[in-house]
Amino acid sequence: MLPIKHISMIRGFNLKRLKCVFLIGIVFVLIHMFLTPALAANEISGVRQIERDSIEPGDTFTVTVVFSAGDVDVEGIMLEEKLPDDWIVTPLQNSGLVYAKIQDQHTWLDVVATTLEAGSSKTIIYNVTVPAATSAGIYEIEGQVSAYEAGVVPEVYQNNEVTGDTSLEIGGEKIFTSTDW
């Protein structure tokens, strides 16, 4: 059995250790609180503008997406847009990106790994033709922008939803199919 003075030293040591761990935890939380807004400001962004709010089946409308680098240089830029099935996309301005339809995604990507400098942007413009047989209703366009921070090892990947206009109203008649029942 240990004398009483040795037990108090052991307890004191644990108390000091507990205080130290607590202080380190507070410092970590404070650093995290101050760094999170700074990291968010560095993020890439994509903002979509749809030329019109409503069109008729068979019409064509224009979509513009501005891809911004944020506060850091980025490379490996990619824009992915998901439109309703059978809508036809015709690229008008690619800003050096290559267009491809990959499964159900309309994709613009940088295949030569050029660097987009901090504060800079690229503008992608494309036309969309709505099939004549499209039923009246409100349709959504969803998208993602992504890129890697340039010159950073290990690589830092950023991915964000495209903001701005997301829906378009198609006028005309509501077409009912067997799946609507």
GROMACS .gro file of C-alpha atoms in nm:
model
  181
    1MET     CA    1   0.000   0.000   0.000
    2LEU     CA    2   0.127   0.347  -0.093
    3PRO     CA    3   0.158   0.621   0.166
    4ILE     CA    4  -0.105   0.893   0.147
    5LYS     CA    5   0.134   1.159   0.011
    6HIS     CA    6   0.213   0.934  -0.291
    7ILE     CA    7  -0.157   0.889  -0.370
    8SER     CA    8  -0.215   1.265  -0.371
    9MET     CA    9   0.077   1.311  -0.611
   10ILE     CA   10  -0.077   1.056  -0.847
   11ARG     CA   11  -0.414   1.227  -0.829
   12GLY     CA   12  -0.252   1.568  -0.879
   13PHE     CA   13  -0.070   1.440  -1.187
   14ASN     CA   14  -0.398   1.316  -1.336
   15LEU     CA   15  -0.565   1.648  -1.258
   16LYS     CA   16  -0.282   1.839  -1.429
   17ARG     CA   17  -0.308   1.608  -1.729
   18LEU     CA   18  -0.684   1.659  -1.744
   19LYS     CA   19  -0.639   2.038  -1.734
   20CYS     CA   20  -0.381   2.017  -2.013
   21VAL     CA   21  -0.608   1.804  -2.234
   22PHE     CA   22  -0.898   2.040  -2.168
   23LEU     CA   23  -0.690   2.346  -2.267
   24ILE     CA   24  -0.566   2.175  -2.583
   25GLY     CA   25  -0.927   2.092  -2.672
   26ILE     CA   26  -1.033   2.455  -2.630
   27VAL     CA   27  -0.742   2.574  -2.845
   28PHE     CA   28  -0.837   2.321  -3.116
   29VAL     CA   29  -1.201   2.438  -3.116
   30LEU     CA   30  -1.097   2.804  -3.139
   31ILE     CA   31  -0.857   2.736  -3.428
   32HIS     CA   32  -1.130   2.539  -3.608
   33MET     CA   33  -1.381   2.824  -3.559
   34PHE     CA   34  -1.143   3.082  -3.707
   35LEU     CA   35  -1.018   2.869  -3.997
   36THR     CA   36  -1.355   2.741  -4.122
   37PRO     CA   37  -1.478   3.078  -4.259
   38ALA     CA   38  -1.138   3.136  -4.420
   39LEU     CA   39  -1.149   2.800  -4.593
   40ALA     CA   40  -1.505   2.862  -4.714
   41ALA     CA   41  -1.395   3.186  -4.882
   42ASN     CA   42  -1.142   2.989  -5.088
   43GLU     CA   43  -1.404   2.762  -5.242
   44ILE     CA   44  -1.495   2.743  -5.607
   45SER     CA   45  -1.845   2.834  -5.716
   46GLY     CA   46  -2.078   2.801  -6.010
   47VAL     CA   47  -2.375   3.029  -6.074
   48ARG     CA   48  -2.638   2.938  -6.337
   49GLN     CA   49  -2.858   3.182  -6.524
   50ILE     CA   50  -3.147   3.051  -6.735
   51GLU     CA   51  -3.244   3.289  -7.013
   52ARG     CA   52  -3.620   3.252  -6.962
   53ASP     CA   53  -3.846   3.140  -6.680
   54SER     CA   54  -4.096   2.967  -6.905
   55ILE     CA   55  -4.109   2.828  -7.259
   56GLU     CA   56  -4.325   2.604  -7.476
   57PRO     CA   57  -4.245   2.244  -7.577
   58GLY     CA   58  -4.017   2.240  -7.883
   59ASP     CA   59  -3.854   2.575  -7.793
   60THR     CA   60  -3.487   2.642  -7.720
   61PHE     CA   61  -3.347   2.843  -7.430
   62THR     CA   62  -2.995   2.950  -7.326
   63VAL     CA   63  -2.814   2.862  -7.003
   64THR     CA   64  -2.506   3.045  -6.877
   65VAL     CA   65  -2.290   2.905  -6.595
   66VAL     CA   66  -2.009   3.117  -6.450
   67PHE     CA   67  -1.740   2.905  -6.282
   68SER     CA   68  -1.531   3.108  -6.031
   69ALA     CA   69  -1.201   3.001  -5.879
   70GLY     CA   70  -1.250   3.172  -5.544
   71ASP     CA   71  -0.940   3.282  -5.353
   72VAL     CA   72  -0.703   3.008  -5.476
   73ASP     CA   73  -0.564   2.893  -5.811
   74VAL     CA   74  -0.744   2.579  -5.934
   75GLU     CA   75  -0.700   2.319  -6.207
   76GLY     CA   76  -0.888   2.013  -6.331
   77ILE     CA   77  -1.206   2.220  -6.363
   78MET     CA   78  -1.531   2.035  -6.425
   79LEU     CA   79  -1.897   2.134  -6.460
   80GLU     CA   80  -2.165   1.863  -6.453
   81GLU     CA   81  -2.525   1.950  -6.536
   82LYS     CA   82  -2.822   1.713  -6.508
   83LEU     CA   83  -3.121   1.801  -6.724
   84PRO     CA   84  -3.445   1.614  -6.784
   85ASP     CA   85  -3.420   1.310  -7.014
   86ASP     CA   86  -3.428   1.373  -7.389
   87TRP     CA   87  -3.354   1.745  -7.360
   88ILE     CA   88  -3.091   1.834  -7.621
   89VAL     CA   89  -2.784   2.035  -7.517
   90THR     CA   90  -2.585   2.233  -7.774
   91PRO     CA   91  -2.266   2.395  -7.637
   92LEU     CA   92  -2.212   2.757  -7.751
   93GLN     CA   93  -1.913   2.871  -7.543
   94ASN     CA   94  -1.691   2.625  -7.357
   95SER     CA   95  -1.410   2.857  -7.232
   96GLY     CA   96  -1.147   2.598  -7.324
   97LEU     CA   97  -1.333   2.309  -7.158
   98VAL     CA   98  -1.432   1.994  -7.349
   99TYR     CA   99  -1.801   1.897  -7.359
  100ALA     CA  100  -1.917   1.537  -7.329
  101LYS     CA  101  -2.241   1.367  -7.236
  102ILE     CA  102  -2.149   1.101  -6.981
  103GLN     CA  103  -2.448   0.881  -6.898
  104ASP     CA  104  -2.716   1.128  -6.785
  105GLN     CA  105  -2.471   1.412  -6.709
  106HIS     CA  106  -2.375   1.692  -6.946
  107THR     CA  107  -2.011   1.751  -6.857
  108TRP     CA  108  -1.757   2.023  -6.937
  109LEU     CA  109  -1.403   1.941  -6.826
  110ASP     CA  110  -1.050   2.071  -6.853
  111VAL     CA  111  -0.852   1.792  -7.019
  112VAL     CA  112  -0.521   1.984  -7.043
  113ALA     CA  113  -0.502   2.083  -6.673
  114THR     CA  114  -0.473   2.457  -6.724
  115THR     CA  115  -0.468   2.671  -6.412
  116LEU     CA  116  -0.750   2.914  -6.342
  117GLU     CA  117  -0.602   3.188  -6.125
  118ALA     CA  118  -0.759   3.300  -5.798
  119GLY     CA  119  -1.039   3.550  -5.853
  120SER     CA  120  -1.079   3.446  -6.219
  121SER     CA  121  -1.376   3.281  -6.384
  122LYS     CA  122  -1.480   3.086  -6.691
  123THR     CA  123  -1.819   3.118  -6.859
  124ILE     CA  124  -1.993   2.818  -7.013
  125ILE     CA  125  -2.294   2.891  -7.235
  126TYR     CA  126  -2.519   2.628  -7.390
  127ASN     CA  127  -2.857   2.602  -7.558
  128VAL     CA  128  -3.120   2.352  -7.452
  129THR     CA  129  -3.397   2.233  -7.682
  130VAL     CA  130  -3.702   2.093  -7.508
  131PRO     CA  131  -3.866   1.807  -7.702
  132ALA     CA  132  -4.205   1.892  -7.856
  133ALA     CA  133  -4.367   1.602  -7.668
  134THR     CA  134  -4.268   1.741  -7.327
  135SER     CA  135  -4.556   1.770  -7.082
  136ALA     CA  136  -4.636   2.103  -6.915
  137GLY     CA  137  -4.483   2.148  -6.573
  138ILE     CA  138  -4.185   2.277  -6.379
  139TYR     CA  139  -3.852   2.109  -6.454
  140GLU     CA  140  -3.526   2.123  -6.260
  141ILE     CA  141  -3.165   2.159  -6.372
  142GLU     CA  142  -2.906   2.042  -6.117
  143GLY     CA  143  -2.533   2.090  -6.137
  144GLN     CA  144  -2.196   2.054  -5.966
  145VAL     CA  145  -1.867   2.237  -6.012
  146SER     CA  146  -1.539   2.081  -5.906
  147ALA     CA  147  -1.165   2.144  -5.926
  148TYR     CA  148  -0.835   2.076  -5.753
  149GLU     CA  149  -0.634   2.347  -5.582
  150ALA     CA  150  -0.332   2.409  -5.807
  151GLY     CA  151   0.013   2.317  -5.681
  152VAL     CA  152  -0.106   2.172  -5.350
  153VAL     CA  153   0.028   1.835  -5.229
  154PRO     CA  154  -0.157   1.632  -5.124
  155GLU     CA  155  -0.427   1.735  -5.370
  156VAL     CA  156  -0.719   1.934  -5.230
  157TYR     CA  157  -1.045   1.864  -5.413
  158GLN     CA  158  -1.335   2.108  -5.405
  159ASN     CA  159  -1.693   2.030  -5.510
  160ASN     CA  160  -1.999   2.256  -5.483
  161GLU     CA  161  -2.353   2.269  -5.614
  162VAL     CA  162  -2.427   2.519  -5.889
  163THR     CA  163  -2.645   2.797  -5.748
  164GLY     CA  164  -2.867   3.052  -5.917
  165ASP     CA  165  -3.152   2.952  -6.148
  166THR     CA  166  -3.257   2.590  -6.104
  167SER     CA  167  -3.602   2.554  -6.260
  168LEU     CA  168  -3.790   2.625  -6.579
  169GLU     CA  169  -4.164   2.614  -6.646
  170ILE     CA  170  -4.281   2.440  -6.961
  171GLY     CA  171  -4.619   2.566  -7.081
  172GLY     CA  172  -4.870   2.385  -7.295
  173GLU     CA  173  -5.084   2.089  -7.207
  174LYS     CA  174  -5.024   1.835  -6.935
  175ILE     CA  175  -4.961   1.506  -7.111
  176PHE     CA  176  -5.076   1.204  -6.912
  177THR     CA  177  -4.906   0.870  -6.954
  178SER     CA  178  -4.974   0.527  -6.811
  179THR     CA  179  -4.722   0.602  -6.531
  180ASP     CA  180  -4.930   0.900  -6.411
  181TRP     CA  181  -5.224   0.683  -6.300
   0.00000   0.00000   0.00000
